[in-house]
Amino acid sequence: MFTKRQKAILSFLVQNKDPIPAEWMARQLGVSDRTVRDELKGLRLQSHVLGVKIESIRGKGYKLEIQDVERFQKMGLLLIKNLHVENQTYLLEQNDRVIYILKKFLLEKRPIKLESLEEELFVSKPTIQSDLKIVREILQKYKLKLTVRPRHGMVVEGEEYMKRLCLSNYILHRHHGHNGGTKIAFFENEDVFDRNLLTDIKEIIIKKVNEYNIEISDIALENLTIHIAIACKRIQEGFIIGDIQHNMNRKYPLEYLVATEIIKEVEHLTGLTFPQAEINYVIVHLLGTKLIQQETLEEFSEYDEVKSIVQCMLEQLREKLGWDFSDDTELIQGLTLHIRPAMNRLRYKMNIRNPLLDEVKTKYTSAFEGAVIASKCISDYLDMEVGEHEIAYIALHIGVALEKRKNNEKKKLRVIIVCASGVGSAKLLFYRLQRLFNDEIEIVSSTNYYQLRDWDLSSIDLIISTIPIQENIAVPVLVVSPLLNEQDIGEIRRRLLDMKARDKENYLDESRVFIHKDFEDKESVIRFICQELYKQGLVSEYYVNSVLERESLAPTNFGNLVAIPHPLVPETEETFWAMCTLKRPIEWHGEQKVQVVCLLNIKKGPTGNLEKMYQKLLDILEDKTIVRKIVKSQSPKEIIEIINSMKR
């Protein structure tokens, strides 16, 4: 009655309230626009059976209107529900297909033909070839190669250890539960592992870590369970891992003891025999968990590598962002406990996936940027990339420290008093201001007019002076009477209100908005924007290098066709944005596309609280309607008007 493509199109229409262009659906399905329109014709002819009507809106696309709710619930929703459970696997998103293909190659003994993948996934040959390009890129990270055997098909070649790491990193689907929590689910094809075996292995691990008073996170427990299950499956099929490292029992006695006892029970459970190399494989994964016992933390020597790296991180955060966490023992302990297993994961190429990555990047942007800077201490020490999943874990610790600091200190405006009438009147003005505005201002100091030139005013918000100041300084000046009359008090209140509303300022200027540019890749866009800012005298000639370096550490795309690149550390005199829209979307990271690029430039020196600015930017760029309007805008002025019209 209904084709698979028609069911997929119906699913798209149900999930989107706004009209969907046929071109977009064609890209998702890996077919031509014409094919989608033909399928839509057939679907519209039968739509009454489902209790719906499909409207064609000129210039916008197709939209679903439910006319008979009861019929739709009985017929339409049932049709979509069954979309993924029929004989053929039907995966709409490229990422899902890539994981499926990857799993198949890593677990299949025999070569796999391209034609069989086409039939299995119900997509065209060009779509499969595009998917295989990404599969090859993933395999390359693990020094694995997809080799074609003429007349037989394709196989993955490389070390067994790397095959298992790749399999374990990509076989898990992590998604969010309905109540906002993070749930870990095994890959949807149940044929990968026996569920009872997974449960039994998990129970063995829990028993042993409890026995040895070891703390392990839920995610680490799931990962270790999967690693051992993979080992069971591969040993059963005759694939034995090569020796990873010698003398691991001497180097890691606790991990060796726990691994040996876990494997002894797994052998009894499965009837399999694990050689020493396989026990070492389990030790490696134990090293990648939070195995350190709390009381051991105080026993670290002064020359311990982790202690040195934590100190490096604290110095970098203080130097680059003005965040002084030297007295935050909770942060220092948290980082120490986290970094030791993280470094083991990196050494053994066990880059785990962080299920909170996207949320951390969007909701704790400042903390993530701090973590990018801090992670350089690890990457420099190990001479390898840390990766954004590990960076997001570090960001969680920094985010806690920032939230604590935010709660502990009320934001007060920093004020200097300039008084020419002597110490007595200066003191009187000081104490009167303190009594009247204690919750709103922090009086940094009182000074004479001639001494003002010696002050560093970069962190001062306001100067309250009893005499006019003729020099052109970057800080607002308010002239009052030494005795502070009612008119002065009213003026100070008005000025404080105005200054508190400063976050409403527009970070975007028409001269820094570029529309409908034609670029092939992200580096070209970044170089173009930085060059334009250099021409305007806003950045240095080498500014682009810092932006590209930051991009290499963790991609800055935020979904919704938007990317927010920025330099590794603040470098500009003011905080501002520069925006560029593209004629067509370009690949930014993997298969993720971008059409709106907003270069974020942050004022150097103490950064203060940037969360409001980040939130303002994300409010704009997370709104699909606003992004569509920005893409279609015909002038920089129109883009600024769209942004200013947003309700915030």
Coordinates of N, CA and C in Angstrom, one line a residue, residues 252-407:
Y252 N 50.9 -2.1 37.1 CA 49.6 -1.8 37.6 C 49.0 -3.0 38.4
P253 N 49.6 -3.2 39.6 CA 49.2 -4.4 40.4 C 47.7 -4.4 40.8
L254 N 47.1 -3.3 41.2 CA 45.7 -3.3 41.5 C 44.8 -3.7 40.4
E255 N 45.1 -3.0 39.2 CA 44.3 -3.3 38.0 C 44.5 -4.8 37.5
Y256 N 45.8 -5.3 37.7 CA 46.0 -6.6 37.3 C 45.2 -7.6 38.1
L257 N 45.2 -7.4 39.5 CA 44.5 -8.2 40.4 C 43.0 -8.3 40.0
V258 N 42.4 -7.1 39.9 CA 41.0 -7.0 39.6 C 40.6 -7.6 38.2
A259 N 41.5 -7.3 37.2 CA 41.2 -7.9 35.8 C 41.3 -9.4 35.9
T260 N 42.3 -9.9 36.6 CA 42.5 -11.4 36.6 C 41.2 -12.1 37.3
E261 N 40.8 -11.5 38.3 CA 39.6 -12.0 39.0 C 38.3 -11.9 38.2
I262 N 38.2 -10.8 37.5 CA 37.0 -10.6 36.6 C 37.0 -11.7 35.5
I263 N 38.2 -11.8 34.9 CA 38.3 -12.8 33.8 C 38.1 -14.2 34.2
K264 N 38.6 -14.5 35.4 CA 38.4 -15.9 35.9 C 36.9 -16.2 36.0
E265 N 36.1 -15.3 36.5 CA 34.7 -15.5 36.6 C 34.0 -15.5 35.2
V266 N 34.5 -14.7 34.3 CA 34.0 -14.7 32.9 C 34.3 -16.0 32.2
E267 N 35.5 -16.5 32.4 CA 35.9 -17.8 31.8 C 34.9 -18.9 32.4
H268 N 34.7 -18.9 33.7 CA 33.8 -19.9 34.2 C 32.4 -19.8 33.7
L269 N 31.9 -18.5 33.4 CA 30.6 -18.3 32.9 C 30.5 -18.7 31.4
T270 N 31.5 -18.5 30.6 CA 31.4 -18.7 29.2 C 32.1 -20.0 28.7
G271 N 33.0 -20.6 29.5 CA 33.7 -21.7 29.0 C 34.8 -21.4 28.1
L272 N 35.1 -20.1 27.9 CA 36.2 -19.6 27.1 C 37.5 -19.5 27.9
T273 N 38.7 -19.5 27.2 CA 40.0 -19.4 27.8 C 40.6 -18.0 27.3
F274 N 40.9 -17.2 28.3 CA 41.5 -15.9 27.9 C 43.0 -15.9 28.1
P275 N 43.8 -15.8 27.0 CA 45.3 -15.7 27.2 C 45.7 -14.5 27.9
Q276 N 46.9 -14.4 28.3 CA 47.4 -13.2 29.1 C 47.2 -11.9 28.3
A277 N 47.4 -11.9 27.0 CA 47.2 -10.7 26.2 C 45.8 -10.2 26.4
E278 N 44.8 -11.1 26.5 CA 43.4 -10.6 26.7 C 43.2 -10.0 28.1
I279 N 43.9 -10.6 29.1 CA 43.8 -10.0 30.4 C 44.4 -8.6 30.4
N280 N 45.6 -8.4 29.7 CA 46.2 -7.1 29.6 C 45.2 -6.1 28.9
Y281 N 44.4 -6.6 28.0 CA 43.4 -5.8 27.3 C 42.4 -5.3 28.3
V282 N 42.0 -6.1 29.2 CA 41.0 -5.7 30.3 C 41.7 -4.7 31.2
I283 N 43.0 -4.9 31.5 CA 43.7 -4.0 32.4 C 43.7 -2.6 31.7
V284 N 44.0 -2.5 30.4 CA 44.0 -1.2 29.7 C 42.6 -0.5 29.9
H285 N 41.5 -1.2 29.8 CA 40.2 -0.6 30.0 C 39.9 -0.2 31.4
L286 N 40.5 -1.0 32.4 CA 40.3 -0.6 33.8 C 41.1 0.7 34.0
L287 N 42.2 0.8 33.4 CA 43.0 2.1 33.5 C 42.3 3.3 33.0
G288 N 41.4 3.0 32.1 CA 40.6 4.1 31.5 C 39.3 4.5 32.3
T289 N 39.2 3.9 33.5 CA 38.0 4.2 34.3 C 38.5 4.9 35.6
K290 N 37.6 5.4 36.4 CA 38.0 6.2 37.6 C 38.4 5.2 38.7
L291 N 39.5 4.5 38.5 CA 39.8 3.4 39.4 C 40.5 3.9 40.7
I292 N 41.0 5.1 40.7 CA 41.8 5.6 41.8 C 40.9 5.7 43.0
Q293 N 41.4 5.3 44.2 CA 40.7 5.3 45.4 C 41.0 6.7 46.0
Q294 N 39.9 7.3 46.7 CA 40.0 8.6 47.2 C 41.2 8.9 48.1
E295 N 41.4 7.9 49.0 CA 42.5 8.1 50.0 C 43.9 8.2 49.3
T296 N 44.0 7.6 48.1 CA 45.3 7.6 47.4 C 45.6 9.0 46.9
L297 N 44.6 9.8 46.7 CA 44.8 11.2 46.2 C 45.9 12.0 46.9
E298 N 45.9 11.8 48.3 CA 46.8 12.6 49.1 C 48.3 12.0 49.0
E299 N 48.4 10.8 48.5 CA 49.7 10.2 48.4 C 50.5 10.5 47.2
F300 N 49.9 11.2 46.2 CA 50.6 11.6 45.0 C 51.9 12.3 45.3
S301 N 53.0 12.0 44.7 CA 54.2 12.7 44.9 C 54.1 14.1 44.3
E302 N 55.0 14.9 44.7 CA 55.1 16.3 44.2 C 55.4 16.3 42.7
Y303 N 56.1 15.2 42.2 CA 56.5 15.1 40.8 C 55.5 14.3 40.0
D304 N 54.4 14.0 40.5 CA 53.4 13.2 39.8 C 53.0 14.0 38.6
E305 N 52.9 13.2 37.4 CA 52.5 13.9 36.2 C 51.2 14.6 36.2
V306 N 50.2 13.9 36.9 CA 48.9 14.5 36.9 C 48.8 15.8 37.7
K307 N 49.6 15.8 38.8 CA 49.7 17.1 39.6 C 50.2 18.2 38.8
S308 N 51.3 17.9 38.0 CA 51.9 18.9 37.2 C 50.9 19.5 36.1
I309 N 50.1 18.5 35.5 CA 49.2 18.9 34.5 C 48.0 19.8 35.1
V310 N 47.5 19.4 36.3 CA 46.5 20.2 36.9 C 47.0 21.6 37.2
Q311 N 48.2 21.7 37.7 CA 48.8 23.0 38.0 C 48.9 23.8 36.7
C312 N 49.3 23.2 35.6 CA 49.4 23.8 34.3 C 48.0 24.3 33.9
M313 N 47.0 23.5 34.1 CA 45.6 23.9 33.7 C 45.2 25.2 34.5
L314 N 45.5 25.2 35.8 CA 45.1 26.3 36.6 C 45.8 27.6 36.2
E315 N 47.1 27.4 35.8 CA 47.8 28.6 35.4 C 47.3 29.1 34.1
Q316 N 47.0 28.2 33.1 CA 46.4 28.6 31.8 C 45.1 29.3 32.0
L317 N 44.2 28.8 32.8 CA 42.9 29.4 33.0 C 43.0 30.8 33.7
R318 N 44.0 31.0 34.6 CA 44.2 32.3 35.2 C 44.9 33.3 34.2
E319 N 45.9 32.8 33.5 CA 46.6 33.6 32.5 C 45.7 34.1 31.3
K320 N 45.0 33.1 30.7 CA 44.3 33.4 29.5 C 42.9 33.9 29.7
L321 N 42.2 33.5 30.8 CA 40.8 33.9 31.0 C 40.6 34.7 32.3
G322 N 41.6 34.8 33.1 CA 41.5 35.6 34.4 C 40.7 34.8 35.4
W323 N 40.6 33.5 35.3 CA 39.9 32.7 36.3 C 40.9 32.1 37.3
D324 N 40.8 32.5 38.5 CA 41.8 32.0 39.6 C 41.1 31.0 40.4
F325 N 41.4 29.7 40.2 CA 40.8 28.6 40.9 C 41.8 28.0 41.8
S326 N 42.9 28.7 42.2 CA 44.0 28.1 42.9 C 43.5 27.6 44.3
D327 N 42.5 28.2 44.9 CA 42.0 27.8 46.2 C 40.8 26.9 46.1
D328 N 40.4 26.5 44.9 CA 39.2 25.6 44.8 C 39.6 24.2 44.9
T329 N 39.6 23.6 46.1 CA 40.1 22.3 46.3 C 39.2 21.2 45.6
E330 N 37.9 21.5 45.6 CA 37.0 20.6 44.9 C 37.3 20.4 43.4
L331 N 37.6 21.6 42.8 CA 38.0 21.5 41.3 C 39.3 20.8 41.2
I332 N 40.3 21.1 42.0 CA 41.6 20.5 41.9 C 41.5 18.9 42.1
Q333 N 40.8 18.5 43.1 CA 40.6 17.1 43.3 C 39.8 16.4 42.2
G334 N 38.8 17.1 41.7 CA 38.0 16.6 40.6 C 38.8 16.4 39.4
L335 N 39.6 17.4 39.0 CA 40.4 17.3 37.8 C 41.5 16.2 38.0
T336 N 42.1 16.1 39.2 CA 43.1 15.1 39.4 C 42.5 13.6 39.3
L337 N 41.3 13.4 39.8 CA 40.7 12.1 39.7 C 40.3 11.8 38.3
H338 N 40.0 12.8 37.5 CA 39.5 12.6 36.2 C 40.7 12.4 35.2
I339 N 41.7 13.2 35.4 CA 42.8 13.3 34.4 C 43.6 12.0 34.3
R340 N 43.8 11.4 35.5 CA 44.7 10.1 35.4 C 44.1 9.1 34.5
P341 N 42.8 8.7 34.6 CA 42.2 7.7 33.7 C 42.1 8.3 32.3
A342 N 41.9 9.6 32.2 CA 41.8 10.2 30.8 C 43.1 10.1 30.1
M343 N 44.2 10.3 30.8 CA 45.5 10.1 30.1 C 45.8 8.7 29.7
N344 N 45.3 7.7 30.5 CA 45.5 6.3 30.1 C 44.6 6.0 28.9
R345 N 43.4 6.6 28.9 CA 42.5 6.4 27.7 C 43.2 6.9 26.4
L346 N 43.8 8.1 26.5 CA 44.5 8.7 25.4 C 45.7 7.9 25.0
R347 N 46.5 7.4 25.9 CA 47.7 6.7 25.6 C 47.4 5.4 24.8
Y348 N 46.3 4.8 25.2 CA 45.9 3.5 24.6 C 44.8 3.7 23.5
K349 N 44.7 5.0 23.0 CA 43.7 5.3 21.9 C 42.3 5.0 22.3
M350 N 41.9 5.1 23.5 CA 40.5 4.7 24.0 C 39.7 6.0 24.1
N351 N 39.6 6.8 23.1 CA 38.8 8.0 23.1 C 37.4 7.7 23.3
I352 N 36.8 7.8 24.5 CA 35.4 7.5 24.8 C 34.5 8.6 24.3
R353 N 33.3 8.2 24.1 CA 32.3 9.2 23.7 C 31.6 9.8 24.9
N354 N 31.3 11.1 24.9 CA 30.7 11.8 26.0 C 29.2 12.1 25.6
P355 N 28.3 11.4 26.2 CA 26.9 11.6 25.9 C 26.3 13.0 26.1
L356 N 27.1 13.8 26.9 CA 26.7 15.2 27.2 C 27.4 16.2 26.3
L357 N 28.1 15.8 25.3 CA 28.9 16.7 24.6 C 28.2 17.9 24.0
D358 N 27.1 17.6 23.3 CA 26.3 18.7 22.7 C 25.7 19.7 23.7
E359 N 25.2 19.1 24.8 CA 24.6 20.0 25.8 C 25.7 20.8 26.5
V360 N 26.9 20.3 26.8 CA 27.9 21.0 27.4 C 28.4 22.2 26.5
K361 N 28.5 21.9 25.2 CA 28.9 22.9 24.3 C 28.0 24.1 24.2
T362 N 26.7 23.8 24.3 CA 25.7 24.9 24.1 C 25.2 25.5 25.4
K363 N 25.2 24.7 26.5 CA 24.7 25.3 27.8 C 25.8 25.8 28.7
Y364 N 27.0 25.3 28.5 CA 28.1 25.7 29.4 C 29.3 26.1 28.4
T365 N 29.0 27.1 27.6 CA 29.9 27.5 26.5 C 31.2 28.0 27.1
S366 N 31.1 28.9 28.2 CA 32.3 29.4 28.8 C 33.2 28.3 29.4
A367 N 32.6 27.4 30.1 CA 33.3 26.2 30.7 C 34.0 25.4 29.6
F368 N 33.3 25.2 28.5 CA 33.9 24.4 27.4 C 35.1 25.1 26.8
E369 N 35.0 26.4 26.6 CA 36.1 27.2 26.1 C 37.3 27.1 27.0
G370 N 37.0 27.2 28.4 CA 38.1 27.1 29.4 C 38.7 25.7 29.3
A371 N 37.9 24.7 29.1 CA 38.4 23.3 29.0 C 39.3 23.1 27.7
V372 N 38.9 23.8 26.6 CA 39.8 23.7 25.4 C 41.2 24.2 25.7
I373 N 41.2 25.4 26.4 CA 42.5 25.9 26.8 C 43.2 25.0 27.8
A374 N 42.5 24.5 28.8 CA 43.2 23.6 29.8 C 43.7 22.3 29.2
S375 N 42.9 21.8 28.2 CA 43.3 20.5 27.6 C 44.6 20.6 26.9
K376 N 45.0 21.8 26.5 CA 46.3 21.9 25.8 C 47.5 21.4 26.7
C377 N 47.3 21.5 28.0 CA 48.3 21.0 28.9 C 48.5 19.5 28.8
I378 N 47.4 18.7 28.5 CA 47.5 17.3 28.3 C 48.0 17.0 26.9
S379 N 47.5 17.7 25.9 CA 47.9 17.4 24.5 C 49.4 17.7 24.3
D380 N 49.9 18.8 25.0 CA 51.4 19.1 24.9 C 52.2 18.0 25.6
Y381 N 51.7 17.6 26.7 CA 52.5 16.6 27.5 C 52.5 15.2 26.8
L382 N 51.4 14.8 26.2 CA 51.3 13.5 25.6 C 51.7 13.6 24.1
D383 N 51.7 14.8 23.5 CA 51.9 15.0 22.1 C 50.9 14.3 21.3
M384 N 49.6 14.5 21.7 CA 48.5 13.9 20.9 C 47.2 14.8 21.2
E385 N 46.3 14.7 20.2 CA 45.0 15.4 20.4 C 44.2 14.8 21.5
V386 N 43.5 15.7 22.2 CA 42.7 15.3 23.4 C 41.3 14.9 22.8
G387 N 40.7 15.7 21.9 CA 39.4 15.4 21.4 C 38.3 16.0 22.2
E388 N 37.2 16.4 21.5 CA 36.2 17.2 22.1 C 35.4 16.4 23.2
H389 N 35.3 15.1 23.1 CA 34.6 14.3 24.0 C 35.3 14.3 25.4
E390 N 36.6 14.2 25.4 CA 37.3 14.3 26.7 C 37.3 15.8 27.2
I391 N 37.4 16.7 26.3 CA 37.3 18.1 26.6 C 36.0 18.5 27.4
A392 N 34.9 17.9 26.9 CA 33.6 18.1 27.5 C 33.6 17.6 28.9
Y393 N 34.3 16.5 29.2 CA 34.3 16.0 30.6 C 35.1 17.0 31.5
I394 N 36.2 17.5 31.0 CA 36.9 18.5 31.8 C 36.1 19.8 32.0
A395 N 35.3 20.1 30.9 CA 34.4 21.3 31.0 C 33.4 21.1 32.2
L396 N 32.9 19.9 32.4 CA 31.9 19.7 33.5 C 32.5 20.1 34.8
H397 N 33.8 19.8 35.1 CA 34.5 20.2 36.3 C 34.6 21.7 36.4
I398 N 35.1 22.3 35.3 CA 35.2 23.8 35.3 C 33.9 24.4 35.4
G399 N 32.8 23.9 34.8 CA 31.5 24.4 34.9 C 31.0 24.5 36.4
V400 N 31.3 23.4 37.1 CA 30.9 23.4 38.6 C 31.6 24.6 39.3
A401 N 32.9 24.7 39.0 CA 33.7 25.8 39.7 C 33.2 27.2 39.3
L402 N 32.8 27.4 38.0 CA 32.2 28.7 37.6 C 30.9 28.9 38.3
E403 N 30.0 27.9 38.4 CA 28.7 28.1 39.0 C 28.9 28.4 40.5
K404 N 29.8 27.8 41.1 CA 30.1 28.1 42.6 C 30.5 29.5 42.7
R405 N 31.4 29.9 41.8 CA 32.0 31.3 41.9 C 30.9 32.3 41.7
K406 N 30.0 32.0 40.7 CA 28.9 32.9 40.4 C 27.9 33.0 41.6
N407 N 27.7 31.9 42.3 CA 26.8 31.9 43.5 C 27.4 32.6 44.7

